[in-house]
Structures are given as C-alpha cells and as structure tokens.
C-alpha cells in the first residue's frame, strides 16, 4: 500500500521546509504543487493572458506540457528555474489558481504523479481535493506576521531584494484570494491534523509528523 502524505497550509506556514525534510527523512518523493501553479501563472503572464479570458486560458493549456522527472519540473521540455519563486509570480499563481480549468489541468497531473507512490505532497487542496484518501493529512499554519518574516528572510538569503511590508501585504492578499475562491479553497480537511508552527521549530514539527506517518503507514 502506498503512503501518501498531504501537507496543506497558507503561504509561509513552513510547509515547504517541513515537507522537504520529511520526504528526505522517509526516503519518499516530494511534490511541490505550488510550483505547478507558479509555472502556469508565469506561463500565462508571459503570454499576456488575463485571468478573465477563460477561453484563451483553455487553449493555451493545450500547449503547456508540465513534466516531473527526478524531482525537477520541465515546461515543454525546458527545466524550470527560480524565476517562478518571486512574489509577483506568486500573485499570478494565486489569481489563475481560482480558475476551474487551471485546477482541473494541474489536479490531473498531480494525481498521476502521486498514484501508488510513497510521496509527500504539499499545497492548498491536497487533503481535500487532490488526494482526499491520503494516508496522512496535515494542515500547517502560523500567524501572518510570522509567515511574512520567514518569507522575507528566505528571499533575502537568496539575494532577492524585497521589503518586509510588501511581503506581508502579499501574504494578506494571497490568503484572501486562496481562502475565498469558490473552487478548492484553502481549507483544512476535516480529518487533517492541525499544527500551528508560529512558536514551534520546524524540526520538531517534522518529528511529530514522522511519528504519525510511522504509525499510520506501519513503516
Ligand atoms: O505554495 P506557493 O506559495 O508556492 O503557491 C503559489 C500559489 O499557488 C498559491 O497562492 C495558491 C496556489 N496553489 C493552489 O491554489 N493550490 C495548490 N495545491 C498549491 C498552490
């Protein structure tokens, strides 16, 4: 039986670090579904497509091939770089993420990748929509200020020039867009374990989830 771990939560909740560390500790695959929304966001932005042009979006998605090989995404055969990581692309990702055809397109690929795998999948709707029968479901959160602080430090360390207030504003806007959309909104699955990471070290959280996985997946 596969062991699929769904980790959902808002931007900056620590889910990426936790999911990556956990996957490494378990020797499982790791899938970042946010990166896939960022890929679509950047792709459509570069084509000057507006989020209201549903017909054009559907047409463009037919020309977009996203592959996942050895932990690396490829778009129409080209390796995806860090350019999808900017706050601006995050906003586009979040905007296009509210469009049903975009979600159907990516959900299908995400299900194919996770099918019968031992995998840690992180996102917003993994436990609710993508893999509702995941063996372990976690909903990770933290205060908006703490999340902005983390995102700010992360980008600063990467050499990206950003202001704290801009990051906080982006987080507030994205929380609103992600939780208020009609389709697959950011929400905790009823059977997900809620973890607030505001005052917890990410290592502690990884160990806590690791314990749950060992028990549920009988590893
Ligand atoms: O995890 P992230 O910040 O890189 O995600 C970027 C955006 O993609 C996020 O604001 C909402 C969207 N997203 C989504 O709607 N569903 C997912 N499973 C993952 C991300």
Coordinates of N, CA and C and ligand atoms in Angstrom, one line a residue:
X1 N 0.8 -1.2 0.0 CA 0.0 0.0 0.0 C 0.9 1.3 0.0
X2 N 0.5 2.2 -0.9 CA 1.4 3.4 -0.9 C 1.1 4.3 0.4
X3 N 2.1 5.1 0.7 CA 1.9 6.0 1.9 C 2.0 7.4 1.3
X4 N 0.8 8.1 1.2 CA 0.8 9.4 0.7 C 0.5 10.4 1.8
X5 N 1.4 11.4 1.9 CA 1.2 12.4 2.9 C 0.9 13.8 2.3
X6 N -0.3 14.3 2.7 CA -0.8 15.6 2.2 C -0.4 16.7 3.2
X7 N 0.3 17.7 2.8 CA 0.6 18.8 3.7 C 0.0 20.1 3.1
X8 N -1.0 20.6 3.7 CA -1.6 21.8 3.2 C -1.4 23.0 4.2
X9 N -1.5 24.2 3.7 CA -1.5 25.4 4.6 C -1.2 26.6 3.7
X10 N -1.3 27.8 4.4 CA -1.1 29.0 3.7 C 0.4 29.3 3.4
X11 N 0.6 30.3 2.5 CA 2.0 30.7 2.1 C 2.8 31.1 3.4
X12 N 4.0 30.5 3.5 CA 4.9 30.9 4.6 C 4.6 30.1 5.9
X13 N 3.8 29.1 5.8 CA 3.5 28.4 7.1 C 4.6 27.4 7.4
X14 N 5.6 27.3 6.6 CA 6.7 26.4 6.8 C 6.5 25.0 6.1
X15 N 5.4 24.9 5.3 CA 5.1 23.6 4.8 C 6.2 23.1 3.8
X16 N 6.8 24.0 3.0 CA 7.8 23.6 2.1 C 9.0 23.0 2.8
X17 N 9.5 23.7 3.8 CA 10.7 23.1 4.6 C 10.3 21.8 5.3
X18 N 9.1 21.8 5.9 CA 8.7 20.6 6.6 C 8.5 19.4 5.6
X19 N 7.8 19.7 4.5 CA 7.6 18.6 3.5 C 8.9 18.1 2.9
X20 N 9.8 19.0 2.7 CA 11.1 18.5 2.1 C 11.9 17.7 3.1
X21 N 12.0 18.2 4.3 CA 12.7 17.5 5.4 C 12.1 16.1 5.7
X22 N 10.8 16.1 5.7 CA 10.1 14.9 6.0 C 10.3 13.8 4.9
X23 N 10.2 14.3 3.6 CA 10.4 13.4 2.5 C 11.8 12.8 2.5
X24 N 12.8 13.6 2.9 CA 14.2 13.2 3.0 C 14.3 12.1 4.1
X25 N 13.7 12.4 5.2 CA 13.8 11.5 6.4 C 13.2 10.2 6.1
X26 N 12.1 10.2 5.3 CA 11.4 9.0 5.0 C 11.9 8.3 3.7
X27 N 12.7 9.0 2.9 CA 13.1 8.5 1.6 C 12.0 8.4 0.6
X28 N 11.1 9.4 0.8 CA 9.9 9.5 -0.1 C 10.1 10.5 -1.2
X29 N 9.3 10.5 -2.2 CA 9.3 11.6 -3.2 C 8.7 12.8 -2.6
X30 N 9.0 14.0 -3.1 CA 8.4 15.2 -2.6 C 7.8 16.0 -3.8
X31 N 6.6 16.4 -3.7 CA 5.9 17.1 -4.8 C 5.4 18.5 -4.3
X32 N 5.9 19.5 -4.9 CA 5.5 20.9 -4.6 C 4.5 21.4 -5.6
X33 N 3.2 21.3 -5.2 CA 2.2 21.7 -6.2 C 2.1 23.2 -6.4
X34 N 2.5 24.0 -5.4 CA 2.6 25.4 -5.6 C 3.4 25.8 -6.8
X35 N 4.5 25.1 -6.9 CA 5.4 25.3 -8.1 C 4.7 25.2 -9.4
X36 N 3.7 24.2 -9.4 CA 3.0 24.0 -10.6 C 2.0 25.2 -10.9
X37 N 1.4 25.7 -9.9 CA 0.6 26.9 -10.1 C 1.4 28.1 -10.5
X38 N 2.6 28.2 -10.0 CA 3.5 29.3 -10.3 C 4.0 29.1 -11.8
X39 N 4.2 27.9 -12.2 CA 4.6 27.6 -13.6 C 3.5 28.1 -14.5
X40 N 2.2 27.8 -14.2 CA 1.1 28.2 -15.0 C 0.9 29.7 -15.0
X41 N 1.1 30.3 -13.8 CA 1.0 31.8 -13.6 C 2.0 32.5 -14.5
X42 N 3.2 32.0 -14.4 CA 4.3 32.7 -15.2 C 4.0 32.5 -16.7
X43 N 3.7 31.3 -17.1 CA 3.4 31.0 -18.5 C 2.3 31.9 -19.1
X44 N 1.2 32.0 -18.4 CA 0.1 32.8 -18.9 C 0.4 34.3 -18.9
X45 N 1.1 34.7 -17.8 CA 1.5 36.1 -17.7 C 2.4 36.5 -18.9
X46 N 3.4 35.6 -19.2 CA 4.3 35.8 -20.4 C 3.5 35.9 -21.7
X47 N 2.4 35.3 -21.7 CA 1.6 35.3 -23.0 C 0.6 36.4 -22.9
X48 N 0.7 37.3 -21.9 CA -0.2 38.4 -21.7 C -1.7 38.0 -21.6
X49 N -1.9 36.9 -21.0 CA -3.3 36.4 -20.9 C -3.9 36.9 -19.5
X50 N -5.1 37.4 -19.6 CA -5.8 37.9 -18.5 C -6.6 36.8 -17.8
X51 N -6.7 36.9 -16.5 CA -7.4 35.8 -15.8 C -8.9 35.7 -16.1
X52 N -9.4 36.7 -16.8 CA -10.8 36.6 -17.2 C -11.1 36.0 -18.5
X53 N -10.0 35.7 -19.3 CA -10.1 35.2 -20.6 C -10.1 33.6 -20.5
X54 N -11.1 33.1 -20.1 CA -11.2 31.6 -19.8 C -10.9 30.8 -21.1
X55 N -11.5 31.3 -22.2 CA -11.3 30.5 -23.5 C -9.9 30.5 -23.9
X56 N -9.2 31.6 -23.8 CA -7.8 31.7 -24.2 C -7.0 30.9 -23.2
X57 N -7.3 30.8 -22.0 CA -6.5 30.0 -21.0 C -6.7 28.6 -21.3
X58 N -7.9 28.1 -21.6 CA -8.1 26.7 -22.0 C -7.2 26.4 -23.2
X59 N -7.2 27.3 -24.2 CA -6.5 27.0 -25.4 C -5.0 26.9 -25.1
X60 N -4.5 27.8 -24.3 CA -3.1 27.9 -24.0 C -2.6 26.6 -23.2
X61 N -3.5 26.1 -22.3 CA -3.1 25.0 -21.5 C -2.9 23.7 -22.4
X62 N -3.5 23.8 -23.6 CA -3.3 22.6 -24.5 C -1.9 22.6 -25.0
X63 N -1.2 23.7 -25.0 CA 0.2 23.8 -25.5 C 1.2 23.7 -24.4
X64 N 0.7 23.5 -23.1 CA 1.6 23.5 -22.0 C 1.8 22.1 -21.5
X65 N 3.0 21.6 -21.5 CA 3.3 20.3 -21.0 C 4.2 20.4 -19.8
X66 N 3.7 20.0 -18.7 CA 4.5 20.0 -17.4 C 4.9 18.6 -17.1
X67 N 6.2 18.4 -17.0 CA 6.7 17.1 -16.6 C 7.5 17.2 -15.3
X68 N 7.5 16.1 -14.6 CA 8.2 16.0 -13.3 C 9.1 14.8 -13.3
X69 N 10.4 15.1 -13.4 CA 11.4 14.0 -13.5 C 12.5 14.2 -12.5
X70 N 12.7 13.2 -11.7 CA 13.7 13.2 -10.6 C 13.7 14.5 -9.8
X71 N 12.5 14.8 -9.4 CA 12.3 16.0 -8.5 C 12.4 17.3 -9.2
X72 N 12.5 17.3 -10.5 CA 12.7 18.6 -11.3 C 11.5 18.8 -12.3
X73 N 11.0 20.0 -12.3 CA 9.9 20.3 -13.3 C 10.5 20.7 -14.6
X74 N 9.8 20.3 -15.7 CA 10.1 20.8 -17.0 C 8.9 21.3 -17.7
X75 N 9.0 22.5 -18.4 CA 7.9 23.0 -19.1 C 8.2 23.0 -20.6
X76 N 7.4 22.2 -21.3 CA 7.6 22.0 -22.7 C 9.1 21.6 -22.9
X77 N 9.6 20.8 -22.1 CA 11.0 20.2 -22.3 C 12.1 21.1 -21.6
X78 N 11.7 22.3 -21.2 CA 12.8 23.2 -20.6 C 12.7 23.2 -19.1
X79 N 13.9 23.0 -18.4 CA 14.0 23.0 -17.0 C 13.4 24.3 -16.4
X80 N 12.6 24.2 -15.3 CA 12.1 25.3 -14.7 C 13.1 25.9 -13.7
X81 N 13.3 27.2 -13.7 CA 14.3 27.8 -12.8 C 13.6 28.6 -11.7
X82 N 14.4 29.3 -10.9 CA 14.0 30.1 -9.7 C 13.1 31.3 -10.1
X83 N 12.9 31.5 -11.4 CA 12.1 32.7 -11.8 C 10.7 32.6 -11.3
X84 N 10.2 31.3 -11.1 CA 8.8 31.1 -10.6 C 8.7 31.5 -9.1
X85 N 9.8 31.8 -8.4 CA 9.8 32.0 -7.0 C 9.5 33.4 -6.5
X86 N 9.4 34.4 -7.4 CA 9.2 35.8 -7.0 C 7.8 36.0 -6.4
X87 N 7.7 37.0 -5.5 CA 6.4 37.4 -5.0 C 5.4 37.7 -6.1
X88 N 5.9 38.3 -7.2 CA 5.0 38.7 -8.3 C 4.4 37.5 -9.0
X89 N 5.2 36.5 -9.2 CA 4.7 35.2 -9.8 C 3.7 34.6 -8.8
X90 N 4.0 34.7 -7.5 CA 3.1 34.1 -6.5 C 1.7 34.7 -6.6
X91 N 1.6 36.0 -6.9 CA 0.3 36.6 -7.0 C -0.4 36.1 -8.3
X92 N 0.3 36.0 -9.4 CA -0.3 35.5 -10.6 C -0.7 34.0 -10.4
X93 N 0.1 33.2 -9.7 CA -0.2 31.8 -9.5 C -1.6 31.8 -8.7
X94 N -1.7 32.6 -7.7 CA -2.9 32.6 -6.9 C -4.1 33.1 -7.7
X95 N -3.9 34.1 -8.6 CA -5.0 34.5 -9.4 C -5.5 33.4 -10.3
X96 N -4.6 32.8 -11.1 CA -5.0 31.8 -12.0 C -5.5 30.5 -11.3
X97 N -5.1 30.4 -10.1 CA -5.4 29.2 -9.3 C -6.9 29.1 -9.0
X98 N -7.6 30.3 -9.2 CA -9.1 30.3 -8.9 C -9.9 29.9 -10.1
X99 N -9.2 29.6 -11.2 CA -9.9 29.2 -12.4 C -10.0 27.7 -12.6
X100 N -11.3 27.2 -12.7 CA -11.5 25.8 -12.7 C -10.7 25.0 -13.8
X101 N -10.5 25.5 -15.0 CA -9.8 24.7 -16.0 C -8.3 24.6 -15.6
X102 N -7.8 25.6 -14.9 CA -6.4 25.5 -14.4 C -6.3 24.5 -13.4
X103 N -7.2 24.5 -12.4 CA -7.2 23.5 -11.3 C -7.4 22.1 -11.9
X104 N -8.3 21.9 -12.8 CA -8.5 20.6 -13.4 C -7.2 20.1 -14.0
X105 N -6.6 21.0 -14.8 CA -5.4 20.6 -15.5 C -4.3 20.2 -14.6
X106 N -4.1 20.9 -13.5 CA -3.0 20.6 -12.6 C -3.3 19.4 -11.7
X107 N -4.6 19.4 -11.2 CA -5.0 18.3 -10.3 C -4.8 16.9 -11.0
X108 N -5.1 16.9 -12.3 CA -4.9 15.6 -13.0 C -3.5 15.2 -13.0
X109 N -2.6 16.1 -13.3 CA -1.1 15.8 -13.3 C -0.7 15.4 -11.9
X110 N -1.1 16.1 -10.9 CA -0.7 15.8 -9.5 C -1.2 14.4 -9.1
X111 N -2.4 14.0 -9.5 CA -2.8 12.7 -9.2 C -2.0 11.6 -9.9
X112 N -1.7 11.9 -11.1 CA -0.9 10.9 -11.9 C 0.5 10.7 -11.2
X113 N 1.1 11.9 -10.8 CA 2.4 11.8 -10.2 C 2.4 11.0 -8.9
X114 N 1.3 11.2 -8.1 CA 1.3 10.6 -6.8 C 0.7 9.2 -6.7
X115 N 0.1 8.8 -7.8 CA -0.5 7.5 -7.9 C 0.4 6.3 -7.4
X116 N 0.0 5.6 -6.4 CA 0.8 4.4 -5.9 C 2.2 4.8 -5.5
X117 N 2.5 6.0 -5.1 CA 3.8 6.3 -4.7 C 3.9 6.6 -3.1
X118 N 5.1 6.4 -2.6 CA 5.3 6.9 -1.3 C 5.8 8.3 -1.5
X119 N 4.9 9.3 -1.1 CA 5.2 10.6 -1.5 C 4.7 11.7 -0.5
X120 N 5.4 12.8 -0.4 CA 4.9 13.9 0.4 C 4.5 15.0 -0.6
X121 N 3.2 15.3 -0.5 CA 2.7 16.3 -1.5 C 2.3 17.6 -0.7
X122 N 2.8 18.7 -1.1 CA 2.4 19.9 -0.4 C 1.6 20.9 -1.3
X123 N 0.6 21.6 -0.7 CA -0.2 22.5 -1.4 C -1.2 23.2 -0.6
X124 N -2.4 23.4 -1.2 CA -3.5 24.1 -0.5 C -4.7 23.1 -0.4
X125 N -4.8 22.2 -1.4 CA -6.1 21.4 -1.5 C -5.7 19.9 -1.7
X126 N -4.6 19.5 -1.2 CA -4.1 18.1 -1.4 C -5.0 17.2 -0.6
X127 N -5.2 17.5 0.7 CA -6.0 16.6 1.6 C -7.5 16.7 1.3
X128 N -7.9 17.8 0.7 CA -9.4 18.0 0.4 C -9.8 17.5 -1.0
X129 N -8.9 17.8 -2.0 CA -9.3 17.5 -3.4 C -8.4 16.6 -4.1
X130 N -7.1 16.8 -4.1 CA -6.2 16.1 -4.9 C -6.0 14.6 -4.5
X131 N -5.8 14.4 -3.2 CA -5.7 13.0 -2.6 C -6.5 13.0 -1.3
X132 N -7.8 13.0 -1.5 CA -8.7 13.0 -0.3 C -8.5 11.7 0.6
X133 N -8.0 10.7 -0.1 CA -7.8 9.4 0.7 C -6.3 9.2 1.1
X134 N -5.6 10.4 1.2 CA -4.2 10.3 1.7 C -4.1 9.6 3.0
X135 N -3.0 8.8 3.2 CA -2.9 8.1 4.5 C -2.7 9.0 5.7
X136 N -2.0 10.1 5.4 CA -1.7 11.1 6.5 C -2.0 12.5 5.9
X137 N -2.8 13.3 6.7 CA -3.1 14.7 6.3 C -2.7 15.7 7.3
X138 N -2.0 16.7 6.9 CA -1.5 17.7 7.9 C -2.0 19.1 7.4
X139 N -2.5 19.9 8.3 CA -2.7 21.3 7.9 C -1.8 22.2 8.8
X140 N -0.9 22.8 8.1 CA 0.1 23.6 8.9 C -0.2 25.1 8.7
X141 N -0.1 25.8 9.8 CA -0.4 27.3 9.8 C 0.5 28.0 10.7
X142 N 0.5 29.4 10.6 CA 1.2 30.3 11.5 C 0.6 31.6 11.4
X143 N 0.9 32.6 12.3 CA 0.4 33.9 12.1 C 0.9 34.6 10.8
X144 N 0.1 35.6 10.4 CA 0.5 36.2 9.1 C 1.9 36.9 9.3
X145 N 2.1 37.6 10.4 CA 3.4 38.3 10.7 C 4.6 37.3 10.7
X146 N 4.4 36.2 11.3 CA 5.5 35.2 11.4 C 5.8 34.6 10.0
X147 N 4.7 34.4 9.2 CA 4.9 33.9 7.9 C 5.6 34.9 7.0
X148 N 5.2 36.2 7.2 CA 5.9 37.2 6.4 C 7.4 37.3 6.7
X149 N 7.7 37.2 8.0 CA 9.0 37.3 8.5 C 9.9 36.1 7.8
X150 N 9.3 35.0 7.8 CA 10.0 33.8 7.3 C 10.3 34.0 5.8
X151 N 9.2 34.4 5.1 CA 9.3 34.6 3.6 C 10.4 35.6 3.3
X152 N 10.3 36.7 4.1 CA 11.3 37.8 3.9 C 12.7 37.3 4.1
X153 N 13.0 36.6 5.1 CA 14.3 36.0 5.4 C 14.8 35.1 4.3
X154 N 13.8 34.3 3.9 CA 14.1 33.3 2.8 C 14.6 33.9 1.5
X155 N 13.8 35.0 1.1 CA 14.1 35.7 -0.1 C 15.4 36.5 0.0
X156 N 15.6 37.1 1.2 CA 16.8 37.9 1.4 C 18.0 37.0 1.3
X157 N 17.9 35.8 1.9 CA 19.0 34.9 1.8 C 19.4 34.4 0.4
X158 N 18.3 34.5 -0.4 CA 18.6 34.1 -1.8 C 19.1 35.3 -2.7
X159 N 19.2 36.4 -2.0 CA 19.7 37.6 -2.7 C 18.6 38.4 -3.4
X160 N 17.3 38.0 -3.2 CA 16.2 38.7 -3.8 C 15.9 40.0 -3.0
X161 N 15.8 41.2 -3.7 CA 15.5 42.4 -3.0 C 14.0 42.6 -2.7
X162 N 13.6 42.6 -1.5 CA 12.2 42.8 -1.1 C 12.1 43.5 0.2
X163 N 10.9 44.1 0.4 CA 10.6 44.8 1.7 C 9.7 44.0 2.5
X164 N 9.8 44.0 3.8 CA 9.0 43.2 4.7 C 7.5 43.5 4.5
X165 N 7.2 44.8 4.4 CA 5.8 45.2 4.3 C 5.2 44.7 3.0
X166 N 6.0 44.7 1.9 CA 5.5 44.2 0.7 C 5.1 42.7 0.8
X167 N 6.0 42.0 1.5 CA 5.8 40.6 1.7 C 4.5 40.3 2.5
X168 N 4.4 41.1 3.6 CA 3.2 41.0 4.5 C 1.9 41.2 3.7
X169 N 2.0 42.3 2.9 CA 0.8 42.7 2.1 C 0.5 41.5 1.1
X170 N 1.5 40.9 0.5 CA 1.3 39.9 -0.5 C 0.7 38.7 0.2
X171 N 1.1 38.4 1.5 CA 0.6 37.2 2.2 C -0.9 37.5 2.5
X172 N -1.2 38.7 3.0 CA -2.6 39.0 3.3 C -3.5 38.9 2.1
X173 N -3.0 39.4 0.9 CA -3.8 39.3 -0.3 C -3.9 37.8 -0.8
X174 N -2.8 37.1 -0.7 CA -2.9 35.7 -1.2 C -3.8 34.8 -0.3
X175 N -3.7 35.1 1.1 CA -4.6 34.3 2.0 C -6.0 34.6 1.6
X176 N -6.4 35.8 1.3 CA -7.7 36.2 0.9 C -8.1 35.5 -0.4
X177 N -7.3 35.6 -1.4 CA -7.6 35.0 -2.7 C -7.7 33.5 -2.6
X178 N -6.8 32.9 -1.8 CA -6.7 31.4 -1.7 C -7.9 30.9 -0.9
X179 N -8.3 31.6 0.2 CA -9.4 31.0 1.0 C -10.8 31.4 0.5
X180 N -10.9 32.4 -0.3 CA -12.2 32.9 -0.6 C -12.7 32.4 -2.0
X181 N -11.8 31.7 -2.7 CA -12.2 31.3 -4.1 C -13.2 30.2 -3.9
X182 N -14.1 30.1 -5.0 CA -15.2 29.1 -4.9 C -14.7 27.7 -5.1
X183 N -13.7 27.5 -5.9 CA -13.3 26.1 -6.2 C -12.0 25.8 -5.4
X184 N -12.1 24.6 -4.7 CA -10.9 24.1 -3.9 C -10.2 25.2 -3.1
X185 N -11.0 25.9 -2.2 CA -10.3 26.9 -1.4 C -9.4 26.3 -0.4
X186 N -8.5 27.2 0.1 CA -7.5 26.7 1.1 C -8.3 26.5 2.4
X187 N -8.4 25.2 2.8 CA -9.2 24.9 4.0 C -8.7 23.6 4.5
X188 N -8.8 23.4 5.8 CA -8.3 22.2 6.5 C -9.3 21.1 6.2
X189 N -8.8 19.9 5.8 CA -9.7 18.7 5.6 C -10.2 18.4 7.1
X190 N -11.4 17.9 7.2 CA -11.9 17.5 8.5 C -11.0 16.6 9.2
X191 N -10.4 15.6 8.5 CA -9.6 14.6 9.2 C -8.1 15.0 9.2
X192 N -7.8 16.2 8.9 CA -6.3 16.6 8.9 C -5.9 17.0 10.3
X193 N -4.6 16.8 10.6 CA -4.1 17.2 11.9 C -3.6 18.6 11.8
X194 N -4.1 19.5 12.7 CA -3.8 20.9 12.6 C -2.5 21.2 13.4
X195 N -1.5 21.8 12.8 CA -0.3 22.2 13.5 C 0.0 23.7 13.3
X196 N 0.1 24.4 14.5 CA 0.4 25.8 14.4 C 1.9 26.0 14.6
X197 N 2.6 26.5 13.6 CA 4.1 26.5 13.6 C 4.6 27.8 14.1
X198 N 3.7 28.7 14.6 CA 4.2 30.1 15.0 C 5.4 30.0 16.0
X199 N 5.2 29.1 17.0 CA 6.2 29.0 18.1 C 6.9 27.7 18.2
X200 N 6.8 26.9 17.1 CA 7.4 25.6 17.1 C 8.6 25.6 16.1
X201 N 9.6 24.8 16.4 CA 10.7 24.7 15.4 C 10.2 23.7 14.3
X202 N 10.7 24.0 13.1 CA 10.3 23.1 12.0 C 10.7 21.7 12.2
X203 N 11.9 21.5 12.8 CA 12.4 20.2 13.1 C 11.5 19.4 14.0
X204 N 11.0 20.1 15.0 CA 10.0 19.5 16.0 C 8.8 19.0 15.2
X205 N 8.3 19.9 14.3 CA 7.1 19.5 13.5 C 7.4 18.3 12.7
X206 N 8.5 18.3 12.0 CA 8.9 17.1 11.2 C 8.9 15.8 12.0
X207 N 9.5 15.9 13.2 CA 9.5 14.7 14.0 C 8.1 14.3 14.5
X208 N 7.3 15.3 14.7 CA 5.9 14.9 15.1 C 5.1 14.2 14.0
X209 N 5.3 14.8 12.8 CA 4.6 14.2 11.6 C 5.2 12.8 11.3
X210 N 6.5 12.7 11.4 CA 7.2 11.4 11.2 C 6.6 10.3 12.1
X211 N 6.4 10.7 13.3 CA 5.8 9.7 14.3 C 4.4 9.2 13.8
X212 N 3.6 10.2 13.3 CA 2.2 9.9 12.8 C 2.4 9.0 11.6
X213 N 3.3 9.3 10.7 CA 3.5 8.5 9.4 C 3.9 7.1 9.8
X214 N 4.8 6.9 10.7 CA 5.3 5.6 11.1 C 4.1 4.7 11.6
X215 N 3.2 5.3 12.3 CA 2.1 4.6 12.9 C 1.0 4.3 11.8
X216 N 0.7 5.3 11.1 CA -0.4 5.2 10.1 C 0.0 4.3 8.9
X217 N 1.3 4.4 8.5 CA 1.7 3.6 7.3 C 2.4 2.4 7.7
X218 N 2.5 2.1 9.0 CA 3.1 0.9 9.5 C 4.5 0.7 9.0
X219 N 5.3 1.7 9.0 CA 6.7 1.7 8.5 C 7.6 1.0 9.5
Ligands
LIG1 O1 2.9 27.3 -2.3 P1 3.1 28.5 -3.1 O2 3.1 29.8 -2.3 O3 4.3 28.4 -4.0 O4 1.8 28.6 -4.1 C1 1.6 29.6 -5.0 C2 0.0 29.8 -5.3 O5 -0.5 28.7 -5.9 C3 -0.8 30.0 -4.0 O6 -1.0 31.3 -3.7 C4 -2.1 29.3 -4.3 C5 -1.8 28.4 -5.4 N1 -1.9 27.0 -5.0 C6 -3.1 26.4 -5.1 O7 -4.1 27.0 -5.4 N2 -3.2 25.0 -4.8 C7 -2.2 24.3 -4.5 N3 -2.3 23.0 -4.3 C8 -0.9 24.9 -4.4 C9 -0.8 26.2 -4.7

